[in-house]
GROMACS .gro file of C-alpha atoms in nm:
model
  321
    1MET     CA    1  -0.535   2.155  -6.577
    2SER     CA    2  -0.691   2.261  -6.217
    3SER     CA    3  -0.633   2.092  -5.897
    4THR     CA    4  -0.807   2.185  -5.542
    5GLU     CA    5  -0.836   2.036  -5.248
    6LEU     CA    6  -1.182   1.987  -5.097
    7PRO     CA    7  -1.298   1.887  -4.741
    8GLY     CA    8  -1.611   1.651  -4.933
    9VAL     CA    9  -1.797   1.635  -5.256
   10GLN     CA   10  -1.576   1.786  -5.565
   11ALA     CA   11  -1.719   2.092  -5.716
   12ALA     CA   12  -1.833   1.965  -6.065
   13ALA     CA   13  -2.046   1.678  -5.863
   14ALA     CA   14  -2.256   1.908  -5.670
   15ALA     CA   15  -2.330   2.104  -5.961
   16VAL     CA   16  -2.521   1.783  -6.097
   17ALA     CA   17  -2.663   1.732  -5.672
   18PRO     CA   18  -2.657   1.951  -5.494
   19THR     CA   19  -2.803   1.799  -5.253
   20VAL     CA   20  -2.568   1.515  -5.156
   21SER     CA   21  -2.410   1.439  -4.864
   22ALA     CA   22  -2.040   1.439  -4.850
   23VAL     CA   23  -1.812   1.195  -4.842
   24ARG     CA   24  -1.612   0.962  -4.593
   25VAL     CA   25  -1.252   1.059  -4.545
   26ALA     CA   26  -1.053   0.837  -4.302
   27ASP     CA   27  -0.774   0.995  -4.049
   28GLY     CA   28  -0.467   1.063  -4.260
   29GLU     CA   29  -0.665   1.078  -4.574
   30ARG     CA   30  -0.748   1.387  -4.817
   31LEU     CA   31  -0.950   1.510  -5.095
   32ARG     CA   32  -0.835   1.676  -5.358
   33SER     CA   33  -1.051   1.768  -5.731
   34VAL     CA   34  -0.846   1.734  -6.116
   35SER     CA   35  -0.994   1.947  -6.366
   36LEU     CA   36  -0.903   1.795  -6.731
   37PRO     CA   37  -1.090   1.859  -7.051
   38GLY     CA   38  -1.392   1.642  -7.029
   39ILE     CA   39  -1.352   1.516  -6.732
   40GLY     CA   40  -1.287   1.606  -6.355
   41LEU     CA   41  -1.204   1.328  -6.129
   42ASN     CA   42  -1.140   1.304  -5.767
   43ILE     CA   43  -0.840   1.235  -5.587
   44ARG     CA   44  -0.791   1.026  -5.156
   45CYS     CA   45  -0.451   1.101  -5.122
   46ARG     CA   46  -0.197   0.902  -4.829
   47PRO     CA   47   0.075   1.095  -4.845
   48GLY     CA   48   0.433   0.862  -4.770
   49ASP     CA   49   0.546   0.833  -4.484
   50ARG     CA   50   0.878   1.071  -4.643
   51THR     CA   51   0.990   1.296  -4.917
   52GLY     CA   52   1.043   1.101  -5.253
   53LEU     CA   53   0.933   0.802  -5.199
   54PRO     CA   54   0.755   0.693  -5.539
   55PRO     CA   55   0.408   0.759  -5.637
   56ALA     CA   56   0.162   0.501  -5.657
   57LEU     CA   57  -0.176   0.479  -5.798
   58TYR     CA   58  -0.483   0.324  -5.691
   59VAL     CA   59  -0.778   0.223  -5.968
   60HIS     CA   60  -1.097   0.048  -5.805
   61GLY     CA   61  -1.357  -0.162  -5.945
   62LEU     CA   62  -1.694  -0.125  -6.069
   63GLY     CA   63  -1.970   0.034  -5.831
   64GLY     CA   64  -1.682   0.077  -5.646
   65SER     CA   65  -1.434   0.426  -5.504
   66SER     CA   66  -1.125   0.502  -5.399
   67GLN     CA   67  -1.255   0.404  -5.086
   68ASN     CA   68  -1.195   0.053  -5.156
   69TRP     CA   69  -0.805   0.143  -5.111
   70SER     CA   70  -0.897   0.330  -4.735
   71ALA     CA   71  -0.765  -0.026  -4.532
   72LEU     CA   72  -0.445  -0.111  -4.769
   73MET     CA   73  -0.288   0.263  -4.797
   74PRO     CA   74  -0.181   0.327  -4.496
   75LEU     CA   75  -0.024  -0.029  -4.417
   76LEU     CA   76   0.162   0.115  -4.786
   77SER     CA   77   0.254   0.480  -4.683
   78GLY     CA   78   0.596   0.370  -4.588
   79LEU     CA   79   0.678   0.268  -4.955
   80VAL     CA   80   0.489   0.498  -5.156
   81ASP     CA   81   0.315   0.845  -5.192
   82GLY     CA   82  -0.017   0.710  -5.278
   83GLU     CA   83  -0.306   0.805  -5.420
   84ALA     CA   84  -0.662   0.655  -5.530
   85VAL     CA   85  -0.856   0.791  -5.809
   86ASP     CA   86  -1.244   0.754  -5.829
   87LEU     CA   87  -1.339   0.638  -6.195
   88PRO     CA   88  -1.544   0.899  -6.364
   89GLY     CA   89  -1.890   0.882  -6.294
   90PHE     CA   90  -1.822   0.613  -5.963
   91GLY     CA   91  -1.701   0.753  -5.586
   92ASP     CA   92  -1.684   1.169  -5.599
   93SER     CA   93  -1.618   1.190  -5.963
   94PRO     CA   94  -1.824   1.338  -6.245
   95PRO     CA   95  -1.964   1.148  -6.514
   96PRO     CA   96  -1.770   1.193  -6.840
   97ASP     CA   97  -1.887   1.495  -7.029
   98ASP     CA   98  -1.914   1.195  -7.335
   99GLY     CA   99  -1.981   0.970  -7.136
  100ASN     CA  100  -1.745   0.716  -7.227
  101TYR     CA  101  -1.727   0.441  -6.916
  102SER     CA  102  -1.600   0.152  -7.207
  103VAL     CA  103  -1.256   0.024  -7.007
  104THR     CA  104  -1.037   0.186  -7.276
  105GLY     CA  105  -1.253   0.571  -7.160
  106HIS     CA  106  -1.171   0.479  -6.821
  107ALA     CA  107  -0.745   0.397  -6.904
  108ARG     CA  108  -0.777   0.708  -7.085
  109ALA     CA  109  -0.891   0.918  -6.806
  110VAL     CA  110  -0.588   0.729  -6.588
  111ILE     CA  111  -0.322   0.774  -6.865
  112ARG     CA  112  -0.432   1.194  -6.853
  113LEU     CA  113  -0.426   1.167  -6.502
  114LEU     CA  114  -0.093   1.030  -6.484
  115ASP     CA  115   0.010   1.278  -6.804
  116ALA     CA  116  -0.172   1.587  -6.665
  117GLU     CA  117   0.037   1.560  -6.312
  118GLU     CA  118   0.370   1.420  -6.462
  119ARG     CA  119   0.347   1.144  -6.176
  120GLY     CA  120   0.391   0.874  -6.324
  121PRO     CA  121   0.621   0.589  -6.401
  122VAL     CA  122   0.424   0.497  -6.048
  123HIS     CA  123   0.346   0.137  -5.925
  124LEU     CA  124   0.016   0.105  -6.045
  125PHE     CA  125  -0.276  -0.113  -5.850
  126GLY     CA  126  -0.603  -0.241  -5.994
  127ASN     CA  127  -0.941  -0.440  -5.845
  128SER     CA  128  -1.185  -0.599  -6.084
  129LEU     CA  129  -1.322  -0.368  -6.349
  130GLY     CA  130  -0.971  -0.151  -6.228
  131GLY     CA  131  -0.780  -0.442  -6.274
  132ALA     CA  132  -0.816  -0.416  -6.660
  133VAL     CA  133  -0.842  -0.064  -6.681
  134ALA     CA  134  -0.480  -0.088  -6.472
  135THR     CA  135  -0.350  -0.352  -6.778
  136ARG     CA  136  -0.491  -0.184  -7.049
  137VAL     CA  137  -0.269   0.172  -6.939
  138ALA     CA  138   0.067  -0.041  -6.843
  139ALA     CA  139   0.006  -0.235  -7.225
  140VAL     CA  140  -0.054   0.126  -7.377
  141ARG     CA  141   0.192   0.304  -7.151
  142PRO     CA  142   0.471   0.121  -7.002
  143ASP     CA  143   0.668   0.439  -6.978
  144LEU     CA  144   0.383   0.520  -6.653
  145VAL     CA  145   0.437   0.230  -6.463
  146ARG     CA  146   0.695   0.069  -6.246
  147THR     CA  147   0.531  -0.247  -6.133
  148LEU     CA  148   0.152  -0.375  -6.150
  149THR     CA  149  -0.091  -0.501  -5.892
  150LEU     CA  150  -0.378  -0.685  -6.000
  151ILE     CA  151  -0.655  -0.816  -5.768
  152SER     CA  152  -0.928  -0.988  -5.928
  153PRO     CA  153  -0.870  -0.841  -6.227
  154ALA     CA  154  -1.187  -0.823  -6.469
  155LEU     CA  155  -0.990  -1.010  -6.735
  156PRO     CA  156  -1.157  -1.259  -6.965
  157GLU     CA  157  -1.320  -1.565  -6.966
  158TRP     CA  158  -1.514  -1.808  -7.149
  159ARG     CA  159  -1.691  -1.942  -6.839
  160VAL     CA  160  -1.817  -1.619  -6.709
  161GLN     CA  161  -1.915  -1.689  -6.287
  162ARG     CA  162  -2.249  -1.747  -6.214
  163GLU     CA  163  -2.297  -1.481  -6.002
  164ALA     CA  164  -2.146  -1.226  -6.238
  165VAL     CA  165  -2.397  -1.315  -6.493
  166PRO     CA  166  -2.635  -1.001  -6.315
  167THR     CA  167  -2.338  -0.774  -6.358
  168GLY     CA  168  -2.250  -0.834  -6.677
  169LEU     CA  169  -2.701  -0.891  -6.723
  170LEU     CA  170  -2.645  -0.478  -6.669
  171ALA     CA  171  -2.531  -0.400  -7.056
  172VAL     CA  172  -2.840  -0.513  -7.183
  173PRO     CA  173  -3.072  -0.189  -7.266
  174GLY     CA  174  -3.335  -0.159  -7.027
  175VAL     CA  175  -3.218  -0.430  -6.775
  176ALA     CA  176  -3.072  -0.119  -6.560
  177SER     CA  177  -3.377   0.059  -6.542
  178LEU     CA  178  -3.600  -0.197  -6.446
  179PHE     CA  179  -3.396  -0.341  -6.223
  180ALA     CA  180  -3.417  -0.018  -6.097
  181ARG     CA  181  -3.793  -0.069  -6.087
  182LEU     CA  182  -3.777  -0.406  -5.921
  183THR     CA  183  -3.541  -0.266  -5.645
  184LYS     CA  184  -3.709   0.065  -5.537
  185GLY     CA  185  -3.805  -0.054  -5.213
  186TRP     CA  186  -3.449  -0.247  -5.086
  187THR     CA  187  -3.295  -0.038  -4.820
  188ALA     CA  188  -2.982   0.080  -4.842
  189GLU     CA  189  -2.899  -0.189  -4.598
  190GLN     CA  190  -2.993  -0.431  -4.799
  191ARG     CA  191  -2.870  -0.335  -5.132
  192THR     CA  192  -2.495  -0.346  -4.901
  193ARG     CA  193  -2.526  -0.654  -4.764
  194GLY     CA  194  -2.654  -0.821  -5.097
  195VAL     CA  195  -2.305  -0.633  -5.253
  196MET     CA  196  -2.121  -0.767  -4.958
  197ALA     CA  197  -2.204  -1.100  -5.009
  198LEU     CA  198  -2.098  -1.103  -5.365
  199CYS     CA  199  -1.781  -0.968  -5.340
  200TYR     CA  200  -1.644  -1.042  -4.962
  201GLY     CA  201  -1.517  -1.451  -4.921
  202ASP     CA  202  -1.675  -1.364  -4.528
  203PRO     CA  203  -1.874  -1.079  -4.464
  204ALA     CA  204  -1.881  -1.208  -4.126
  205ARG     CA  205  -1.528  -0.998  -4.144
  206VAL     CA  206  -1.638  -0.674  -4.161
  207SER     CA  207  -1.712  -0.472  -3.897
  208GLU     CA  208  -2.010  -0.303  -3.810
  209GLU     CA  209  -1.833   0.025  -3.787
  210ALA     CA  210  -1.733  -0.028  -4.156
  211PHE     CA  211  -2.105  -0.139  -4.236
  212ARG     CA  212  -2.191   0.126  -4.142
  213HIS     CA  213  -1.987   0.343  -4.328
  214ALA     CA  214  -2.070   0.094  -4.615
  215VAL     CA  215  -2.445   0.198  -4.605
  216ALA     CA  216  -2.388   0.565  -4.592
  217GLU     CA  217  -2.188   0.566  -4.916
  218MET     CA  218  -2.440   0.329  -5.053
  219GLU     CA  219  -2.737   0.565  -4.956
  220ARG     CA  220  -2.484   0.874  -5.115
  221ARG     CA  221  -2.467   0.692  -5.428
  222LEU     CA  222  -2.770   0.643  -5.499
  223GLU     CA  223  -2.880   1.024  -5.438
  224LEU     CA  224  -2.674   1.084  -5.778
  225PRO     CA  225  -2.913   1.146  -6.015
  226TYR     CA  226  -2.593   0.925  -6.301
  227PHE     CA  227  -2.553   0.569  -6.075
  228TRP     CA  228  -2.768   0.394  -6.301
  229ASP     CA  229  -2.591   0.485  -6.561
  230ALA     CA  230  -2.262   0.499  -6.476
  231MET     CA  231  -2.334   0.135  -6.379
  232THR     CA  232  -2.487   0.010  -6.672
  233ARG     CA  233  -2.275   0.199  -6.951
  234SER     CA  234  -1.890   0.060  -6.725
  235ALA     CA  235  -2.065  -0.312  -6.703
  236ARG     CA  236  -2.133  -0.233  -7.106
  237GLY     CA  237  -1.773  -0.162  -7.167
  238ILE     CA  238  -1.651  -0.520  -6.959
  239VAL     CA  239  -1.864  -0.726  -7.184
  240ASP     CA  240  -1.726  -0.547  -7.525
  241ALA     CA  241  -1.364  -0.563  -7.337
  242TYR     CA  242  -1.435  -0.964  -7.326
  243THR     CA  243  -1.523  -0.964  -7.623
  244LEU     CA  244  -1.284  -0.771  -7.843
  245GLY     CA  245  -0.991  -0.989  -8.053
  246GLY     CA  246  -0.638  -0.827  -8.144
  247GLN     CA  247  -0.430  -0.688  -8.046
  248HIS     CA  248  -0.673  -0.416  -7.829
  249GLY     CA  249  -0.825  -0.745  -7.692
  250LEU     CA  250  -0.647  -0.772  -7.313
  251TRP     CA  251  -0.503  -1.080  -7.279
  252ARG     CA  252  -0.307  -0.938  -7.574
  253GLN     CA  253  -0.214  -0.696  -7.359
  254ALA     CA  254  -0.104  -0.835  -7.051
  255GLU     CA  255   0.143  -1.058  -7.298
  256ARG     CA  256   0.265  -0.665  -7.360
  257VAL     CA  257   0.303  -0.577  -7.004
  258LEU     CA  258   0.655  -0.519  -6.942
  259ALA     CA  259   0.664  -0.380  -6.535
  260PRO     CA  260   0.693  -0.646  -6.264
  261THR     CA  261   0.280  -0.767  -6.187
  262GLN     CA  262   0.178  -0.872  -5.855
  263LEU     CA  263  -0.150  -1.112  -5.883
  264VAL     CA  264  -0.423  -1.216  -5.650
  265TYR     CA  265  -0.698  -1.340  -5.685
  266GLY     CA  266  -0.959  -1.539  -5.432
  267GLY     CA  267  -1.098  -1.887  -5.375
  268ARG     CA  268  -1.419  -1.750  -5.278
  269ASP     CA  269  -1.399  -1.491  -5.552
  270ARG     CA  270  -1.765  -1.514  -5.696
  271LEU     CA  271  -1.683  -1.269  -6.038
  272VAL     CA  272  -1.358  -1.369  -6.111
  273SER     CA  273  -1.277  -1.713  -6.125
  274TYR     CA  274  -1.001  -1.800  -5.891
  275ARG     CA  275  -0.915  -2.082  -6.187
  276MET     CA  276  -0.827  -1.774  -6.398
  277ALA     CA  277  -0.540  -1.722  -6.155
  278ARG     CA  278  -0.298  -2.006  -6.350
  279LYS     CA  279  -0.381  -1.859  -6.699
  280ALA     CA  280  -0.290  -1.494  -6.586
  281SER     CA  281   0.070  -1.630  -6.464
  282ALA     CA  282   0.113  -1.747  -6.790
  283ALA     CA  283   0.030  -1.437  -6.946
  284PHE     CA  284   0.188  -1.184  -6.788
  285ARG     CA  285   0.565  -1.206  -6.843
  286ASP     CA  286   0.707  -1.094  -6.514
  287ALA     CA  287   0.462  -1.267  -6.232
  288ARG     CA  288   0.420  -1.347  -5.926
  289LEU     CA  289   0.126  -1.513  -5.802
  290LEU     CA  290  -0.049  -1.472  -5.459
  291THR     CA  291  -0.389  -1.692  -5.401
  292LEU     CA  292  -0.582  -1.687  -5.083
  293PRO     CA  293  -0.810  -1.910  -5.017
  294ASP     CA  294  -1.081  -1.791  -4.819
  295ALA     CA  295  -1.073  -1.438  -4.973
  296GLY     CA  296  -1.355  -1.335  -5.244
  297HIS     CA  297  -1.345  -1.019  -5.511
  298VAL     CA  298  -1.170  -0.739  -5.282
  299ALA     CA  299  -0.862  -0.952  -5.116
  300MET     CA  300  -0.810  -0.554  -5.037
  301MET     CA  301  -0.981  -0.483  -4.830
  302GLU     CA  302  -1.047  -0.866  -4.718
  303TYR     CA  303  -0.692  -0.926  -4.636
  304PRO     CA  304  -0.480  -0.576  -4.666
  305GLU     CA  305  -0.201  -0.698  -4.457
  306ALA     CA  306  -0.120  -0.966  -4.703
  307VAL     CA  307  -0.155  -0.813  -5.005
  308ALA     CA  308   0.090  -0.522  -4.887
  309GLN     CA  309   0.303  -0.828  -4.764
  310ALA     CA  310   0.314  -0.940  -5.193
  311PHE     CA  311   0.364  -0.584  -5.228
  312ARG     CA  312   0.670  -0.514  -5.080
  313GLU     CA  313   0.797  -0.923  -5.205
  314LEU     CA  314   0.749  -0.755  -5.562
  315LEU     CA  315   0.939  -0.442  -5.421
  316ASP     CA  316   1.226  -0.689  -5.351
  317ASP     CA  317   1.225  -0.916  -5.665
  318SER     CA  318   1.192  -0.614  -5.877
  319GLY     CA  319   1.482  -0.475  -5.704
  320GLY     CA  320   1.302  -0.132  -5.522
  321SER     CA  321   1.104   0.162  -5.579
   0.00000   0.00000   0.00000
């Protein structure tokens, strides 16, 4: 394993697409790259306010990146030494060598990162796809997880939200390429507004500066030659995980999680149903629930203060760090 601090795009990604612009780094953050056999990972670091704080790892959702945690991480810097990972093929991480974008593949990347750096056990955070990944990590490797915070986790639903159907359709062969052709004329601004309308409870809460940064990131991602492949295969991975039964099913694995768990659900979530909060609360054996009626799918971006307070209370309830 090797680790290198970089000011922008990591070398592995640049080798795939050398003209791609640099990724944004917020004040107080730094980026580093980690090379493991078969995968390269970009890590966004927000060091704790003092030495000796316990580690935290943040895992983003489908189509997201480590930037999705930039609002929450500084609010927790007095409690944890935070790092957010770009899953393989997302953010600033290149595609995995084996093309495995399944939930298990992403979970394996997280586990390999924690094992290689001997960073665990961590306070593990996950949103959407990242919530499914974090659930699997906590179930199969309880030694790596101190606490688990899941924000709108992508756990199987019998009745899928209507707005989530197009995401699921990406898993169908040929649909992604068709969608790419049909939307070829869309600007990055149009795409960004569409994503925000889908993911935010109230897109009007997004500042003009945050919107400009989101558009720039969308432009950067669209330049990546593997953008649609990563989206398609990861969407297929979610669908496959939804249909997987037995001991490897996500709900069965949720029941095996030993770590104290904080669940966060948004009342205006168009992708993960608000009604799943009760089922999740019953599935995780040591769970607390925060419901935010006005939040959408990315509560840590819309209401970071509320999510941070919920984590503080989780720590208090579980006996500290």
